[in-house]
Short mmCIF file of C-alpha atoms and ligand atoms in Angstrom, two decimals:
data_model
loop_
_atom_site.label_atom_id
_atom_site.label_comp_id
_atom_site.label_asym_id
_atom_site.label_seq_id
_atom_site.Cartn_x
_atom_site.Cartn_y
_atom_site.Cartn_z
CA MET A 15 5.97 53.33 80.89
CA THR A 16 8.11 53.25 83.99
CA GLU A 17 6.46 56.42 85.12
CA VAL A 18 9.82 58.27 86.08
CA PHE A 19 8.01 61.54 85.26
CA ALA A 20 4.71 60.93 86.80
CA ASN A 21 5.40 63.14 89.70
CA VAL A 22 6.93 65.91 87.98
CA GLN A 23 5.20 69.14 89.06
CA ALA A 24 4.85 71.99 86.61
CA ALA A 25 6.98 75.06 87.28
CA ALA A 26 5.21 78.56 87.68
CA PRO A 27 5.51 80.63 84.61
CA ASP A 28 8.46 82.97 84.53
CA ALA A 29 7.67 86.22 86.50
CA ILE A 30 9.04 88.31 83.61
CA LEU A 31 8.65 86.37 80.43
CA GLY A 32 5.31 84.85 81.40
CA VAL A 33 3.79 88.35 81.33
CA THR A 34 4.18 88.53 77.46
CA ALA A 35 1.93 85.46 77.22
CA LYS A 36 -0.82 87.07 79.30
CA TYR A 37 -0.67 90.25 77.21
CA LEU A 38 -0.99 88.44 73.99
CA ALA A 39 -3.99 86.46 75.25
CA ASP A 40 -5.86 89.68 76.04
CA PRO A 41 -8.46 90.56 73.26
CA ARG A 42 -8.77 94.13 74.33
CA PRO A 43 -7.37 96.67 71.73
CA GLU A 44 -6.40 99.20 74.28
CA LYS A 45 -4.10 96.69 75.97
CA VAL A 46 -0.50 97.70 76.94
CA ASN A 47 2.68 95.72 77.44
CA LEU A 48 4.95 97.00 80.05
CA GLY A 49 6.37 93.64 80.96
CA VAL A 50 9.50 92.39 79.46
CA GLY A 51 12.56 94.64 78.96
CA LEU A 52 12.06 95.11 75.24
CA TYR A 53 12.42 98.40 73.49
CA LEU A 54 9.27 99.22 71.55
CA ASP A 55 9.17 102.29 69.23
CA GLU A 56 6.55 105.16 69.10
CA THR A 57 4.24 102.76 67.23
CA GLY A 58 4.47 100.15 69.77
CA LYS A 59 6.67 97.81 67.48
CA PRO A 60 9.94 96.10 68.53
CA LYS A 61 12.67 98.31 67.14
CA VAL A 62 15.01 96.96 64.35
CA LEU A 63 18.00 99.36 64.20
CA ASP A 64 18.75 100.34 60.60
CA VAL A 65 22.22 99.78 60.98
CA VAL A 66 21.78 96.46 62.39
CA ARG A 67 19.39 95.30 59.56
CA GLU A 68 21.78 96.46 56.95
CA GLU A 69 24.61 94.57 58.72
CA GLN A 70 22.41 91.39 58.96
CA GLU A 71 21.57 91.71 55.29
CA ALA A 72 25.34 92.11 54.27
CA LEU A 73 26.19 89.11 56.34
CA ILE A 74 23.54 86.88 54.63
CA GLU A 75 24.74 88.14 51.29
CA ALA A 76 28.33 87.21 52.17
CA GLY A 77 27.17 83.69 52.82
CA LEU A 78 29.94 82.80 55.32
CA PRO A 79 30.21 79.16 56.38
CA ASN A 80 28.48 78.21 59.54
CA THR A 81 31.53 76.55 61.05
CA TYR A 82 32.17 76.43 64.85
CA LEU A 83 33.51 79.68 66.36
CA PRO A 84 36.30 79.29 68.97
CA ILE A 85 34.91 78.25 72.34
CA ARG A 86 35.93 81.84 73.73
CA GLY A 87 34.15 83.38 70.86
CA LEU A 88 34.77 85.68 67.75
CA PRO A 89 38.15 87.54 68.30
CA ALA A 90 37.12 90.91 66.91
CA TYR A 91 33.92 90.81 68.91
CA ARG A 92 35.87 90.04 72.16
CA ASP A 93 38.25 92.88 71.60
CA LEU A 94 35.64 95.38 70.59
CA THR A 95 33.58 94.58 73.72
CA GLN A 96 36.56 95.18 75.92
CA LYS A 97 37.05 98.59 74.53
CA MET A 98 33.34 99.31 74.84
CA VAL A 99 33.39 98.56 78.55
CA PHE A 100 36.58 100.12 79.56
CA GLY A 101 37.29 102.53 76.98
CA GLU A 102 39.85 102.31 74.07
CA GLN A 103 42.70 103.74 75.86
CA SER A 104 42.15 101.99 79.11
CA GLU A 105 45.15 100.34 80.95
CA VAL A 106 43.06 97.21 81.48
CA VAL A 107 42.60 96.91 77.57
CA GLN A 108 46.20 97.80 76.92
CA SER A 109 47.81 95.65 79.39
CA GLY A 110 45.74 92.45 78.50
CA ARG A 111 44.96 91.75 82.18
CA ALA A 112 41.38 91.32 81.35
CA CYS A 113 39.92 88.44 79.38
CA THR A 114 36.48 88.61 77.68
CA ILE A 115 34.77 85.58 76.60
CA GLN A 116 31.60 85.62 74.22
CA ALA A 117 28.50 84.36 76.09
CA LEU A 118 24.79 83.59 75.40
CA GLY A 119 23.47 87.10 76.09
CA GLY A 120 23.95 88.78 79.51
CA THR A 121 22.25 85.70 81.18
CA GLY A 122 24.81 83.56 79.82
CA ALA A 123 27.61 85.76 80.86
CA ILE A 124 26.23 85.63 84.49
CA LYS A 125 25.90 81.84 84.27
CA LEU A 126 29.60 81.50 83.21
CA ALA A 127 30.57 84.00 85.94
CA ALA A 128 28.70 81.94 88.66
CA ASP A 129 30.01 78.72 87.39
CA PHE A 130 33.53 79.90 87.37
CA MET A 131 33.50 81.58 90.62
CA ARG A 132 31.82 78.44 92.33
CA ASN A 133 33.69 75.79 90.58
CA VAL A 134 37.22 77.26 89.91
CA CYS A 135 37.48 79.86 92.66
CA GLY A 136 35.43 78.22 95.36
CA ALA A 137 33.03 80.99 96.00
CA THR A 138 30.05 79.46 98.00
CA VAL A 139 28.15 82.75 98.47
CA GLY A 140 26.68 85.06 95.93
CA ALA A 141 24.45 88.05 96.76
CA SER A 142 21.92 90.15 94.90
CA SER A 143 20.18 93.38 95.60
CA ASP A 144 16.77 93.41 97.19
CA PRO A 145 15.04 93.56 94.66
CA THR A 146 16.91 92.28 91.72
CA TRP A 147 16.40 90.93 88.16
CA GLY A 148 14.27 87.72 88.50
CA ASN A 149 17.13 85.52 87.22
CA HIS A 150 20.10 86.47 89.33
CA ASP A 151 19.32 84.31 92.04
CA GLY A 152 18.34 81.26 90.04
CA ILE A 153 21.52 81.50 88.19
CA MET A 154 23.69 81.58 91.24
CA ARG A 155 21.68 78.85 93.05
CA LEU A 156 21.94 76.59 89.97
CA ALA A 157 25.77 77.05 90.10
CA GLY A 158 25.75 75.69 93.66
CA MET A 159 26.02 79.15 95.54
CA GLN A 160 24.05 80.21 98.62
CA VAL A 161 22.36 83.44 97.79
CA GLN A 162 22.21 86.42 100.18
CA ARG A 163 20.28 89.60 99.57
CA TYR A 164 21.58 93.13 100.44
CA ARG A 165 19.15 96.10 100.99
CA TYR A 166 18.77 98.29 97.86
CA TYR A 167 15.46 99.77 97.56
CA ASP A 168 14.12 102.43 100.11
CA ALA A 169 10.20 101.91 99.28
CA ALA A 170 9.32 104.72 101.83
CA HIS A 171 11.41 107.33 100.19
CA PHE A 172 11.63 106.29 96.52
CA CYS A 173 15.35 105.95 96.38
CA VAL A 174 18.33 103.60 97.15
CA ASP A 175 18.90 102.54 100.76
CA PHE A 176 22.64 103.06 100.52
CA SER A 177 23.46 102.73 104.19
CA GLY A 178 21.46 99.45 104.34
CA MET A 179 23.27 98.26 101.19
CA LEU A 180 26.76 98.85 102.79
CA GLU A 181 25.77 97.28 106.02
CA ASP A 182 24.52 94.08 104.23
CA VAL A 183 27.40 93.79 101.77
CA ALA A 184 29.83 94.35 104.60
CA LYS A 185 28.28 91.05 106.13
CA LEU A 186 29.12 88.98 103.08
CA PRO A 187 32.10 86.49 103.57
CA ALA A 188 35.37 87.05 101.95
CA GLY A 189 35.46 85.33 98.51
CA ALA A 190 31.68 86.08 97.94
CA MET A 191 30.31 87.40 94.55
CA PRO A 192 27.83 90.14 95.10
CA ILE A 193 26.09 91.16 91.70
CA PHE A 194 25.77 94.98 91.19
CA HIS A 195 23.97 96.54 88.44
CA SER A 196 26.53 98.89 86.84
CA CYS A 197 23.78 101.06 85.56
CA CYS A 198 19.99 101.15 84.93
CA HIS A 199 19.22 99.10 87.86
CA ASN A 200 16.71 96.25 87.10
CA PRO A 201 13.87 96.53 88.38
CA THR A 202 14.13 99.89 90.34
CA GLY A 203 15.73 102.20 87.81
CA TYR A 204 17.73 103.84 90.78
CA ASP A 205 21.51 103.88 90.37
CA LEU A 206 24.41 104.78 92.68
CA THR A 207 26.26 107.94 92.37
CA LEU A 208 29.97 107.82 91.73
CA GLU A 209 30.68 108.81 95.23
CA GLN A 210 28.69 105.69 96.33
CA TRP A 211 30.32 103.52 93.95
CA THR A 212 33.60 104.57 95.38
CA GLN A 213 32.64 103.72 98.92
CA LEU A 214 31.29 100.27 97.71
CA LEU A 215 34.56 99.50 95.79
CA GLU A 216 36.54 100.36 98.99
CA LEU A 217 34.25 97.99 101.04
CA CYS A 218 34.68 95.30 98.32
CA ARG A 219 38.52 95.68 98.67
CA SER A 220 38.70 95.61 102.39
CA HIS A 221 36.18 92.52 102.59
CA GLY A 222 37.86 90.54 99.89
CA LEU A 223 34.63 90.31 97.75
CA VAL A 224 34.69 89.61 94.15
CA PRO A 225 31.85 91.71 92.59
CA LEU A 226 30.17 90.89 89.22
CA LEU A 227 28.90 94.15 87.72
CA ASP A 228 26.02 93.35 85.30
CA MET A 229 25.94 95.73 82.42
CA ALA A 230 22.85 94.92 80.47
CA TYR A 231 21.92 98.33 79.43
CA GLN A 232 25.08 100.35 78.35
CA GLY A 233 23.87 103.40 76.61
CA PHE A 234 20.30 103.41 78.01
CA ARG A 235 20.82 105.95 80.74
CA ASP A 236 23.13 108.80 79.99
CA GLY A 237 25.47 107.31 77.25
CA LEU A 238 27.92 104.69 76.45
CA ASP A 239 30.79 106.25 78.54
CA ALA A 240 28.82 107.57 81.33
CA ASP A 241 27.02 104.40 81.78
CA ALA A 242 30.23 102.62 82.14
CA ALA A 243 31.55 105.05 84.81
CA ALA A 244 31.36 102.58 87.79
CA ILE A 245 33.04 99.77 85.86
CA ARG A 246 35.87 102.22 84.82
CA LEU A 247 36.19 103.22 88.47
CA PHE A 248 36.52 99.68 89.56
CA ALA A 249 38.92 99.01 86.63
CA GLU A 250 41.39 101.78 88.08
CA SER A 251 41.52 99.93 91.42
CA ASP A 252 43.55 96.70 92.08
CA LEU A 253 40.27 94.74 92.62
CA ASP A 254 39.68 91.53 90.79
CA PHE A 255 36.17 91.75 89.48
CA LEU A 256 33.78 90.50 86.74
CA VAL A 257 31.60 92.20 84.09
CA ALA A 258 28.56 90.69 82.38
CA THR A 259 27.81 92.48 78.99
CA SER A 260 24.74 92.33 76.94
CA TYR A 261 24.06 93.66 73.45
CA SER A 262 20.35 92.41 73.47
CA LYS A 263 19.13 95.96 74.19
CA SER A 264 21.66 98.23 72.71
CA PHE A 265 21.47 96.49 69.31
CA GLY A 266 18.12 95.19 69.60
CA LEU A 267 19.37 91.54 69.21
CA TYR A 268 17.40 89.95 71.84
CA SER A 269 16.95 86.70 70.20
CA GLU A 270 20.51 86.36 68.96
CA ARG A 271 21.89 85.92 72.57
CA VAL A 272 25.00 88.31 72.10
CA GLY A 273 26.71 88.84 75.49
CA ALA A 274 30.13 88.40 77.01
CA LEU A 275 31.79 87.82 80.31
CA THR A 276 34.95 89.81 81.19
CA VAL A 277 37.12 89.05 84.06
CA VAL A 278 39.60 91.57 85.33
CA THR A 279 42.56 90.05 86.85
CA GLY A 280 46.13 91.06 87.94
CA SER A 281 48.14 90.21 84.95
CA LYS A 282 47.89 88.97 81.21
CA LYS A 283 49.11 85.65 82.55
CA GLN A 284 46.23 85.21 84.93
CA ALA A 285 43.65 86.43 82.35
CA ASP A 286 45.07 83.74 79.96
CA ALA A 287 44.71 80.94 82.39
CA VAL A 288 41.10 82.26 83.44
CA THR A 289 40.19 82.27 79.72
CA THR A 290 40.86 78.55 79.47
CA ARG A 291 39.01 77.74 82.67
CA ILE A 292 35.90 79.53 81.28
CA GLU A 293 36.49 77.93 78.00
CA ALA A 294 36.12 74.55 79.81
CA LEU A 295 32.88 75.63 81.41
CA ALA A 296 31.40 76.79 78.16
CA ARG A 297 32.41 73.72 76.40
CA ALA A 298 30.62 71.60 78.96
CA ASN A 299 27.51 74.00 78.93
CA TYR A 300 26.87 74.62 75.29
CA SER A 301 30.26 73.89 73.44
CA ASN A 302 30.77 77.22 71.68
CA PRO A 303 28.77 80.38 70.95
CA PRO A 304 26.51 81.25 67.88
CA SER A 305 28.15 83.57 65.40
CA PHE A 306 25.46 85.76 63.80
CA GLY A 307 24.83 88.21 66.54
CA SER A 308 28.41 88.61 67.43
CA ARG A 309 29.28 89.26 63.68
CA ILE A 310 26.64 91.89 63.49
CA VAL A 311 28.14 93.65 66.59
CA ALA A 312 31.63 93.32 65.50
CA GLY A 313 30.69 94.68 62.04
CA VAL A 314 29.11 97.61 63.36
CA LEU A 315 31.69 98.57 66.01
CA SER A 316 34.76 98.23 63.90
CA ASP A 317 33.51 100.52 61.25
CA ALA A 318 33.70 104.18 62.35
CA ALA A 319 30.66 105.32 60.02
CA LYS A 320 28.44 102.42 61.08
CA ARG A 321 29.38 102.91 64.66
CA ALA A 322 28.49 106.65 64.59
CA ARG A 323 24.93 105.65 63.06
CA TRP A 324 24.49 103.08 65.81
CA GLU A 325 25.16 105.66 68.52
CA VAL A 326 22.60 108.03 66.98
CA GLU A 327 20.03 105.19 66.86
CA LEU A 328 21.06 104.31 70.45
CA ALA A 329 20.57 108.09 71.64
CA ALA A 330 17.21 108.16 70.04
CA MET A 331 16.12 105.06 72.01
CA ARG A 332 17.52 106.76 75.16
CA ASP A 333 15.89 110.12 74.53
CA ARG A 334 12.35 108.58 73.75
CA ILE A 335 12.68 106.71 77.09
CA ARG A 336 13.35 109.96 78.98
CA ALA A 337 10.55 111.69 77.06
CA MET A 338 8.11 108.92 78.19
CA ARG A 339 9.09 109.23 81.84
CA HIS A 340 8.29 112.86 81.82
CA ALA A 341 5.03 112.37 79.75
CA LEU A 342 3.87 109.71 82.37
CA VAL A 343 4.62 112.16 85.24
CA GLN A 344 2.89 114.87 83.47
CA GLU A 345 -0.16 113.02 82.74
CA THR A 346 -0.47 111.75 86.29
CA GLU A 347 -0.22 115.40 87.41
CA LYS A 348 -2.79 116.64 84.97
CA ILE A 349 -5.46 114.15 86.27
CA GLY A 350 -4.54 114.93 89.86
CA ALA A 351 -3.44 111.39 90.75
CA LYS A 352 -3.11 110.81 94.61
CA ARG A 353 0.58 109.90 94.20
CA ASP A 354 3.40 112.15 93.25
CA PHE A 355 5.01 110.18 90.43
CA SER A 356 7.99 112.60 90.00
CA PHE A 357 10.20 109.81 91.14
CA VAL A 358 9.88 108.29 87.63
CA THR A 359 12.16 110.90 86.31
CA ARG A 360 14.82 110.21 88.86
CA GLN A 361 15.08 106.67 87.72
CA GLY A 362 16.96 105.75 84.49
CA GLY A 363 17.04 102.98 81.93
CA MET A 364 14.25 100.76 80.71
CA PHE A 365 12.51 100.27 83.98
CA SER A 366 10.45 102.15 86.61
CA PHE A 367 9.67 100.70 89.98
CA THR A 368 6.17 102.02 90.72
CA GLY A 369 5.74 101.05 94.29
CA PHE A 370 2.46 99.32 93.22
CA THR A 371 1.58 96.20 95.23
CA PRO A 372 1.03 92.90 93.41
CA GLU A 373 -2.70 93.41 93.95
CA GLN A 374 -2.50 96.74 92.15
CA MET A 375 -0.67 95.41 89.47
CA ASP A 376 -3.41 92.65 89.08
CA ARG A 377 -6.06 95.33 88.87
CA LEU A 378 -3.93 97.16 86.02
CA ALA A 379 -4.06 93.81 84.09
CA THR A 380 -7.63 92.71 84.74
CA GLU A 381 -9.59 96.15 84.67
CA PHE A 382 -7.25 97.93 82.16
CA GLY A 383 -5.30 95.34 80.07
CA ILE A 384 -1.99 96.96 81.32
CA TYR A 385 0.54 94.08 81.87
CA ALA A 386 3.70 94.44 83.87
CA VAL A 387 5.73 92.47 86.45
CA ARG A 388 3.86 91.84 89.68
CA ASN A 389 6.52 93.36 91.73
CA GLY A 390 5.58 96.73 90.53
CA ARG A 391 8.13 97.01 87.62
CA ILE A 392 6.99 98.67 84.36
CA CYS A 393 8.96 98.79 81.20
CA ILE A 394 8.94 102.44 80.23
CA CYS A 395 9.61 101.51 76.56
CA GLY A 396 6.18 100.19 76.29
CA LEU A 397 4.81 103.70 76.54
CA ASN A 398 4.17 105.93 73.72
CA THR A 399 2.29 109.19 73.00
CA SER A 400 -0.87 107.39 72.10
CA ASN A 401 -1.18 105.16 75.22
CA VAL A 402 0.70 107.17 78.10
CA ALA A 403 -2.42 109.18 79.08
CA TYR A 404 -4.40 105.82 79.38
CA VAL A 405 -1.80 104.32 81.43
CA ALA A 406 -1.68 107.49 83.71
CA ARG A 407 -5.32 107.31 84.25
CA ALA A 408 -5.14 103.54 85.18
CA PHE A 409 -2.24 104.19 87.66
CA ALA A 410 -4.55 106.88 89.25
CA ALA A 411 -7.44 104.61 89.26
CA VAL A 412 -5.67 101.77 91.29
CA LEU A 413 -4.08 103.88 93.96
C1 LIG B 3 14.02 91.80 81.72
O1 LIG B 3 14.41 91.92 82.70
O2 LIG B 3 12.79 91.94 81.35
C2 LIG B 3 14.79 91.39 80.60
O3 LIG B 3 16.33 91.39 81.10
C3 LIG B 3 14.50 90.10 79.93
C4 LIG B 3 14.80 88.92 80.77
O4 LIG B 3 15.35 87.96 80.32
O5 LIG B 3 14.18 88.84 81.95
#
């Protein structure tokens, strides 16, 4: 052997996906997985939506050939995604000044966005919230961007540090790509108000920033339209911006990698040119996208009856998450926990930022078999009526 690889050091396990491995290795029956952002139902099982399962079965039955999709993805899926993001009647959709390219999940959309901004638009700086989803910075760095953080979480008051955020975003150089979580902020669960979004939009315009709005949880906070409010506000301005969409959560299609990147430009001509440049990046990265997941999404969204059923199932997931937030707070109150956990009900989406330290998170894992991300993020979807009191007791015990 030439020993080229002899000095390769093993990487640390992924901060989020690595949690699952630890949970699985724990033999205790009372263990609880509050790690990865995965919707579990009331029985603790990953949810397979009925309408999705039926669409899957119909597709298998149809036996379509597994030929290549266009590099930009399935046309119907791209059109339906644009309407989902901006609304059917949106000027952005009608004018064609936005282009949507199918991507490998939300992660793949962010990767395409960063590659495009760095390699085609010359952006050298990206920015992410402090804290942010564990993959944002790595994707931007891999694309060759220098990453800056902007303040987001006010740990002392359990809320958003909005003035700190504005101050830091204002320091970014023109042309930089800050990533904003358009709803269900990951990991904190705290979102901006529409008034705050309006101020942020003005700041982006006046400073020449090109934001990427990461929309991984549309429908998980208040509803499909309500959760898209920030994006639709941006779409009404003359700002150029990007949107990363994921259907992993809303369709429960985690492993199918179903996402999309949308770039909002000034004209259809620009959008057409941008599409070809992103296609070139996709071609060099992975050639063209897989078809099964996007066909499922397109099949459901294009049929009024199926779409209505999907919206009911999505609302049920959203309602269960909200109920679990309230249950966790009630249980901690009932046992007189030293901390007021009512902030959990002011957060939205899959996650709650508990304010626990990494050491407290370690105690939850070792003493109670409760696994979550060491930064204090828990996935509310791992709670159910059978384990929420146990989790509340454990939370009180590690305070
Ligand atoms: C999460 O934040 O848990 C999810 O988005 C899954 C992932 O890829 O990290």
